[in-house]
């Protein structure tokens, strides 16, 4: 898509909203963003009339397991790539779950195979390994029988079977000698993330000082905050350097707690995620994920005992909730859904913002913040009928 121009919409940059604005795409990049009144549309250009719509940077979901019956962990990753743009997602991290080692040894290479020649759709930024390096005291839906300790040799094995595509790893730093492995993760260009952890406040602070830069689905599957024992949650709230991932579906975290997190961290340190299960978006019913029955009620995804099993919502729902429930303005919500996720994985200089020179990763939303059009690196990958 060369010299395509989006005209008439409300174009949201980090500093202002051009209303009505113009955004010019040149090949894979953004060339120009400015006020419509100052721009003369070339007669030879391809023009898309986006009057009355919101023009935003595409959503970046760094913690998602799948959607619509397709699991990121395995060969269905190709379908995840194709389907995500319908929800405004232009980039994502394909996230694994805890499985027996022989299954991991089979499924991760299949993910790498898909990523060696990905289909048209959302850009997969790499693999996010979530488990099996957890605390048995904070397993979430994961089966503790399959847990293992994090070591340098484990990282080497994971990167070997993933063809070097592991870019993020969630683990409990208090288990075994995991603290010693944090520098090795960073050396191997893997973002260290604390999660499914029962660590103390003090140990979490030490892990952050060693390089842990994010917390997986904050508040969920981690030691809670008590005024005499602040735990992982307390350390995440208190430490300004760590980014807090937030599931914004309204069920994993009460809106009041979401507000506490935003007040404590500020929007520049909160990263919206979906944690969407492979059955996100499907009708109510009984499904199977990782050899466990999962029940969807139209709002949540749960195990038989009521344990939340990923989210039933995609990141666009969380984006709307930030605006409609918490009262963020659209520029603030973009910070959490696009800018912070890009920065958190080291691509904030090319993705997550509508600025000249950045990748043309764009989502066009209607007045109700529903996706109408998704562009990835200058190419239309999804549009509503």
Coordinates of C-alpha atoms in Angstrom, one line a residue:
X1 CA 0.0 0.0 0.0
X2 CA 2.0 3.0 -1.3
X3 CA 1.0 6.6 -0.6
X4 CA -2.4 5.6 0.9
X5 CA -4.0 8.5 2.8
X6 CA -6.5 8.3 5.7
X7 CA -8.5 11.5 5.6
X8 CA -11.1 13.0 7.9
X9 CA -10.8 10.9 11.1
X10 CA -9.6 11.8 14.5
X11 CA -5.9 10.9 14.3
X12 CA -4.4 10.3 17.8
X13 CA -0.7 11.1 18.2
X14 CA 1.1 11.0 21.6
X15 CA 0.7 14.8 22.0
X16 CA -2.6 15.7 20.3
X17 CA -5.6 14.6 18.4
X18 CA -5.9 15.9 14.8
X19 CA -9.7 16.3 14.3
X20 CA -10.2 16.1 11.4
X21 CA -6.7 14.8 10.5
X22 CA -4.7 13.2 7.8
X23 CA -2.4 10.2 8.0
X24 CA -0.2 9.4 5.0
X25 CA 1.2 5.8 4.6
X26 CA 4.3 5.4 2.4
X27 CA 5.0 1.7 1.9
X28 CA 5.2 0.2 5.4
X29 CA 5.7 3.4 7.3
X30 CA 3.8 6.5 8.4
X31 CA 5.0 9.5 6.3
X32 CA 2.8 12.3 7.6
X33 CA 0.4 13.1 10.3
X34 CA -1.2 16.5 10.3
X35 CA -4.4 18.6 10.4
X36 CA -6.6 18.1 7.3
X37 CA -7.0 21.8 6.7
X38 CA -3.2 22.1 6.1
X39 CA -3.0 19.1 3.7
X40 CA -3.7 19.0 -0.1
X41 CA -4.5 15.5 -1.2
X42 CA -2.6 14.4 -4.3
X43 CA -4.9 13.3 -7.2
X44 CA -2.9 10.1 -7.6
X45 CA -3.2 8.9 -4.0
X46 CA -5.4 6.1 -2.7
X47 CA -7.7 7.8 -0.3
X48 CA -9.6 6.2 2.6
X49 CA -12.4 8.4 4.0
X50 CA -12.3 7.9 7.8
X51 CA -14.6 10.8 8.7
X52 CA -16.1 10.4 12.2
X53 CA -13.7 7.6 13.1
X54 CA -10.9 7.2 15.5
X55 CA -7.5 6.6 14.0
X56 CA -5.2 4.9 16.6
X57 CA -2.0 3.0 16.8
X58 CA -2.8 -0.7 16.6
X59 CA -3.2 -2.6 19.9
X60 CA -0.2 -4.6 21.0
X61 CA -1.1 -7.7 23.2
X62 CA 2.1 -9.2 24.8
X63 CA 0.1 -11.8 26.7
X64 CA -2.4 -13.8 24.8
X65 CA -3.0 -17.6 24.5
X66 CA -5.4 -17.6 21.5
X67 CA -8.9 -16.9 20.4
X68 CA -12.0 -18.3 18.6
X69 CA -10.9 -21.9 19.2
X70 CA -7.2 -21.4 18.1
X71 CA -4.3 -21.9 20.5
X72 CA -1.1 -19.9 20.1
X73 CA 0.8 -22.9 21.4
X74 CA 1.1 -25.1 18.4
X75 CA 0.3 -25.1 14.7
X76 CA -2.9 -23.0 15.1
X77 CA -0.7 -20.0 15.7
X78 CA -1.2 -19.2 12.0
X79 CA -4.9 -18.8 12.6
X80 CA -4.3 -16.6 15.6
X81 CA -2.2 -14.3 13.4
X82 CA -5.1 -14.1 10.9
X83 CA -7.9 -13.5 13.4
X84 CA -6.4 -11.0 15.8
X85 CA -6.7 -7.9 13.5
X86 CA -10.5 -8.2 13.8
X87 CA -10.0 -7.0 17.3
X88 CA -7.6 -4.2 16.4
X89 CA -4.5 -6.1 17.3
X90 CA -1.5 -5.4 15.0
X91 CA 1.3 -7.0 17.1
X92 CA 1.3 -9.7 19.8
X93 CA 3.4 -12.2 21.8
X94 CA 2.3 -15.8 21.3
X95 CA 2.0 -17.0 24.8
X96 CA 2.5 -20.6 26.0
X97 CA 1.0 -22.4 29.0
X98 CA 2.3 -25.1 31.4
X99 CA 2.2 -28.5 29.7
X100 CA 4.2 -31.7 30.1
X101 CA 7.8 -31.3 28.8
X102 CA 7.3 -33.7 25.9
X103 CA 4.3 -31.6 24.7
X104 CA 6.3 -28.4 25.1
X105 CA 9.1 -30.1 23.1
X106 CA 6.6 -30.7 20.3
X107 CA 4.4 -27.6 20.4
X108 CA 7.0 -24.8 20.6
X109 CA 8.8 -26.0 17.4
X110 CA 5.4 -25.9 15.6
X111 CA 5.1 -22.3 16.7
X112 CA 8.5 -21.6 15.4
X113 CA 7.6 -23.2 12.1
X114 CA 4.6 -21.0 11.7
X115 CA 6.7 -17.9 12.4
X116 CA 9.3 -18.9 9.8
X117 CA 6.7 -18.0 7.2
X118 CA 3.8 -16.3 8.9
X119 CA 0.5 -15.5 7.1
X120 CA -0.9 -12.1 6.5
X121 CA -2.3 -10.7 9.8
X122 CA -1.0 -9.4 13.1
X123 CA 2.7 -9.3 13.5
X124 CA 3.9 -11.9 16.0
X125 CA 6.8 -10.4 18.0
X126 CA 8.0 -13.7 19.4
X127 CA 7.1 -16.3 22.0
X128 CA 6.2 -15.5 25.6
X129 CA 6.8 -18.6 27.8
X130 CA 4.4 -18.5 30.7
X131 CA 5.2 -21.6 32.7
X132 CA 6.2 -24.2 33.8
X133 CA 8.5 -22.2 36.1
X134 CA 5.9 -21.3 38.7
X135 CA 5.4 -21.5 42.4
X136 CA 3.1 -24.4 43.4
X137 CA 1.5 -22.0 45.9
X138 CA 0.3 -19.7 43.0
X139 CA -0.5 -22.1 40.1
X140 CA -3.5 -20.4 38.7
X141 CA -5.1 -22.9 36.3
X142 CA -1.7 -24.7 35.7
X143 CA -1.0 -28.2 36.9
X144 CA 1.8 -28.2 39.5
X145 CA 2.8 -31.7 38.5
X146 CA 4.3 -30.2 35.4
X147 CA 6.2 -27.4 37.1
X148 CA 10.0 -27.3 36.7
X149 CA 12.8 -25.0 38.0
X150 CA 14.2 -22.3 35.8
X151 CA 17.9 -22.8 34.9
X152 CA 20.3 -21.5 32.3
X153 CA 20.2 -24.9 30.6
X154 CA 16.4 -24.7 30.5
X155 CA 16.6 -21.4 28.7
X156 CA 19.1 -22.8 26.2
X157 CA 16.7 -25.7 25.5
X158 CA 13.7 -23.5 25.1
X159 CA 15.6 -21.2 22.7
X160 CA 16.9 -24.2 20.7
X161 CA 13.4 -25.7 20.1
X162 CA 12.0 -22.2 19.5
X163 CA 14.6 -21.3 16.9
X164 CA 15.7 -18.4 19.1
X165 CA 12.2 -16.8 19.2
X166 CA 11.6 -16.8 22.9
X167 CA 11.4 -13.1 23.8
X168 CA 9.6 -13.1 27.2
X169 CA 9.5 -15.5 30.1
X170 CA 7.2 -15.4 33.2
X171 CA 8.5 -17.2 36.2
X172 CA 8.5 -17.3 40.0
X173 CA 11.9 -15.9 41.1
X174 CA 11.8 -17.6 44.6
X175 CA 11.8 -21.1 43.2
X176 CA 15.2 -22.9 43.1
X177 CA 18.0 -20.7 41.8
X178 CA 15.8 -18.7 39.4
X179 CA 17.2 -15.4 40.8
X180 CA 20.6 -16.3 39.4
X181 CA 19.2 -16.8 36.0
X182 CA 17.8 -13.3 35.6
X183 CA 21.0 -11.8 34.1
X184 CA 21.2 -14.8 31.7
X185 CA 17.6 -14.1 30.4
X186 CA 18.6 -10.4 29.7
X187 CA 21.8 -11.5 28.0
X188 CA 19.7 -13.7 25.7
X189 CA 17.3 -10.8 24.9
X190 CA 14.5 -12.4 26.9
X191 CA 12.3 -10.0 29.0
X192 CA 12.1 -11.4 32.6
X193 CA 8.6 -11.2 34.1
X194 CA 7.5 -12.1 37.6
X195 CA 4.3 -14.1 37.8
X196 CA 2.6 -17.1 39.4
X197 CA 4.8 -16.2 42.4
X198 CA 4.5 -16.3 46.1
X199 CA 7.7 -14.2 46.6
X200 CA 8.1 -11.7 49.5
X201 CA 8.2 -8.0 49.0
X202 CA 11.9 -8.0 49.7
X203 CA 12.7 -10.8 47.2
X204 CA 10.6 -9.2 44.6
X205 CA 12.5 -5.9 45.0
X206 CA 15.7 -7.8 44.6
X207 CA 14.5 -9.5 41.5
X208 CA 13.5 -6.1 40.1
X209 CA 17.0 -4.7 40.9
X210 CA 18.5 -7.6 38.9
X211 CA 16.4 -6.8 35.8
X212 CA 12.8 -8.2 36.2
X213 CA 10.9 -5.5 34.3
X214 CA 7.3 -6.6 34.2
X215 CA 4.7 -8.4 36.4
X216 CA 2.4 -10.9 34.7
X217 CA -1.4 -10.2 35.1
X218 CA -0.9 -8.0 38.2
X219 CA -3.0 -9.1 41.3
X220 CA -3.7 -12.5 39.8
X221 CA -1.6 -15.6 40.8
X222 CA 0.8 -13.6 43.0
X223 CA 1.2 -13.0 46.8
X224 CA -1.3 -10.2 47.7
X225 CA -0.6 -7.0 49.5
X226 CA -1.0 -6.9 53.3
X227 CA 0.1 -3.8 55.2
X228 CA 2.6 -5.9 57.2
X229 CA 3.5 -8.3 54.4
X230 CA 3.2 -6.4 51.0
X231 CA 4.2 -9.4 48.9
X232 CA 4.6 -9.2 45.1
X233 CA 1.6 -6.9 44.6
X234 CA 3.0 -4.4 47.1
X235 CA 6.4 -4.4 45.4
X236 CA 4.8 -3.9 42.0
X237 CA 2.7 -1.0 43.3
X238 CA 5.7 0.6 45.1
X239 CA 8.4 0.2 42.6
X240 CA 8.4 2.8 39.8
X241 CA 10.6 0.8 37.4
X242 CA 8.5 -2.3 36.9
X243 CA 5.7 -2.4 34.4
X244 CA 2.4 -3.9 35.6
X245 CA 0.5 -6.0 33.1
X246 CA -3.3 -5.6 33.6
X247 CA -6.1 -7.8 32.4
X248 CA -8.9 -5.3 31.7
X249 CA -11.8 -7.6 31.2
X250 CA -13.4 -6.4 34.5
X251 CA -13.5 -9.9 36.0
X252 CA -9.9 -10.7 36.7
X253 CA -9.4 -7.4 38.5
X254 CA -12.2 -5.4 40.1
X255 CA -12.5 -1.9 38.6
X256 CA -11.6 -0.4 42.0
X257 CA -8.3 -2.4 42.0
X258 CA -7.7 -1.4 38.4
X259 CA -8.0 2.3 39.5
X260 CA -5.6 1.7 42.5
X261 CA -3.1 0.2 40.0
X262 CA -3.4 3.2 37.7
X263 CA -3.1 5.7 40.6
X264 CA 0.0 4.0 42.0
X265 CA 1.8 3.3 38.7
X266 CA 0.6 6.0 36.4
X267 CA -0.5 5.2 32.8
X268 CA 3.1 5.1 31.6
X269 CA 3.8 1.9 33.7
X270 CA 0.5 -0.1 33.1
X271 CA 0.5 -2.5 30.2
X272 CA -3.0 -3.7 29.1
X273 CA -3.1 -7.4 28.1
X274 CA -5.9 -9.7 27.3
X275 CA -4.6 -13.1 28.6
X276 CA -7.2 -14.4 26.2
X277 CA -7.8 -18.1 26.3
X278 CA -8.0 -20.1 23.0
X279 CA -11.8 -20.0 23.4
X280 CA -12.1 -16.2 23.8
X281 CA -14.9 -14.9 21.7
X282 CA -16.7 -18.3 21.4
X283 CA -20.3 -19.0 22.7
X284 CA -21.0 -20.2 26.2
X285 CA -20.2 -23.9 26.7
X286 CA -17.7 -26.5 27.8
X287 CA -14.3 -26.7 26.1
X288 CA -11.0 -28.4 26.7
X289 CA -7.7 -26.6 27.1
X290 CA -4.5 -28.3 28.1
X291 CA -6.3 -31.5 29.1
X292 CA -8.6 -29.5 31.4
X293 CA -12.3 -28.8 31.0
X294 CA -13.0 -25.1 30.7
X295 CA -16.4 -23.5 31.0
X296 CA -17.4 -20.3 29.3
X297 CA -20.4 -18.4 30.5
X298 CA -20.3 -15.5 28.0
X299 CA -18.2 -13.4 30.3
X300 CA -15.5 -15.5 31.8
X301 CA -13.5 -18.7 31.2
X302 CA -13.2 -21.0 34.2
X303 CA -12.2 -24.4 35.4
X304 CA -14.8 -26.7 37.1
X305 CA -13.8 -25.3 40.6
X306 CA -14.3 -21.7 39.5
X307 CA -10.7 -20.8 38.9
X308 CA -10.3 -18.3 36.1
X309 CA -8.7 -19.9 33.0
X310 CA -7.5 -17.0 30.9
X311 CA -9.9 -14.4 29.7
X312 CA -12.9 -14.6 27.5
X313 CA -12.3 -11.1 26.2
X314 CA -9.8 -9.7 23.7
X315 CA -7.7 -6.6 24.3
X316 CA -10.3 -4.3 22.6
X317 CA -12.7 -5.0 25.4
X318 CA -10.1 -3.9 28.0
X319 CA -9.4 -0.8 25.9
X320 CA -13.1 0.1 26.0
X321 CA -13.3 -0.6 29.8
X322 CA -10.4 1.8 30.5
X323 CA -12.5 4.5 28.8
X324 CA -16.1 3.5 29.7
X325 CA -15.6 2.2 33.3
X326 CA -12.4 3.9 34.6
X327 CA -13.0 7.2 32.7
X328 CA -9.6 7.4 30.9
X329 CA -9.5 9.6 27.9
X330 CA -8.6 8.0 24.6
X331 CA -5.0 9.2 24.6
X332 CA -4.5 7.7 28.1
X333 CA -6.0 4.4 27.0
X334 CA -3.7 4.3 24.0
X335 CA -0.8 4.6 26.4
X336 CA -1.8 1.3 28.1
X337 CA -2.9 -0.6 24.9
X338 CA -0.2 0.4 22.4
X339 CA 2.6 2.7 23.7
X340 CA 3.6 0.9 26.9
X341 CA 3.4 -2.6 25.4
X342 CA 5.7 -1.5 22.6
X343 CA 8.1 0.1 25.0
X344 CA 8.0 -2.9 27.4
X345 CA 9.5 -5.3 24.7
X346 CA 12.0 -2.8 23.2
X347 CA 10.1 -1.8 20.1
X348 CA 8.8 1.6 21.3
X349 CA 11.0 3.3 18.6
X350 CA 9.1 1.8 15.7
X351 CA 5.7 0.6 16.9
X352 CA 2.9 1.8 19.2
X353 CA 2.6 5.5 18.1
X354 CA 1.3 7.3 15.1
X355 CA 4.4 9.3 14.2
X356 CA 6.4 9.8 11.0
X357 CA 8.9 7.0 10.5
X358 CA 7.0 4.5 12.7
X359 CA 5.5 1.3 11.3
X360 CA 2.1 1.9 9.7
X361 CA 0.3 -0.2 12.3
X362 CA -3.1 1.4 12.5
X363 CA -6.6 0.6 13.8
X364 CA -9.7 2.5 12.7
X365 CA -12.5 2.5 15.3
X366 CA -16.1 3.7 15.1
X367 CA -17.6 6.1 17.7
X368 CA -18.2 3.2 20.1
X369 CA -14.5 2.1 19.8
X370 CA -15.3 -1.0 17.7
X371 CA -12.8 -2.0 15.0
X372 CA -13.6 -1.1 11.4
X373 CA -10.2 -1.4 9.8
X374 CA -6.8 -2.8 10.7
X375 CA -3.6 -2.0 8.9
X376 CA -0.3 -3.8 9.6
X377 CA 2.9 -2.3 8.3
X378 CA 1.0 -0.4 5.6
X379 CA -1.2 -3.3 4.4
X380 CA -4.9 -3.7 5.1
X381 CA -5.3 -7.0 6.9
X382 CA -8.9 -6.8 8.1
X383 CA -12.0 -4.6 7.5
X384 CA -15.6 -4.8 8.6
X385 CA -18.2 -5.5 6.0

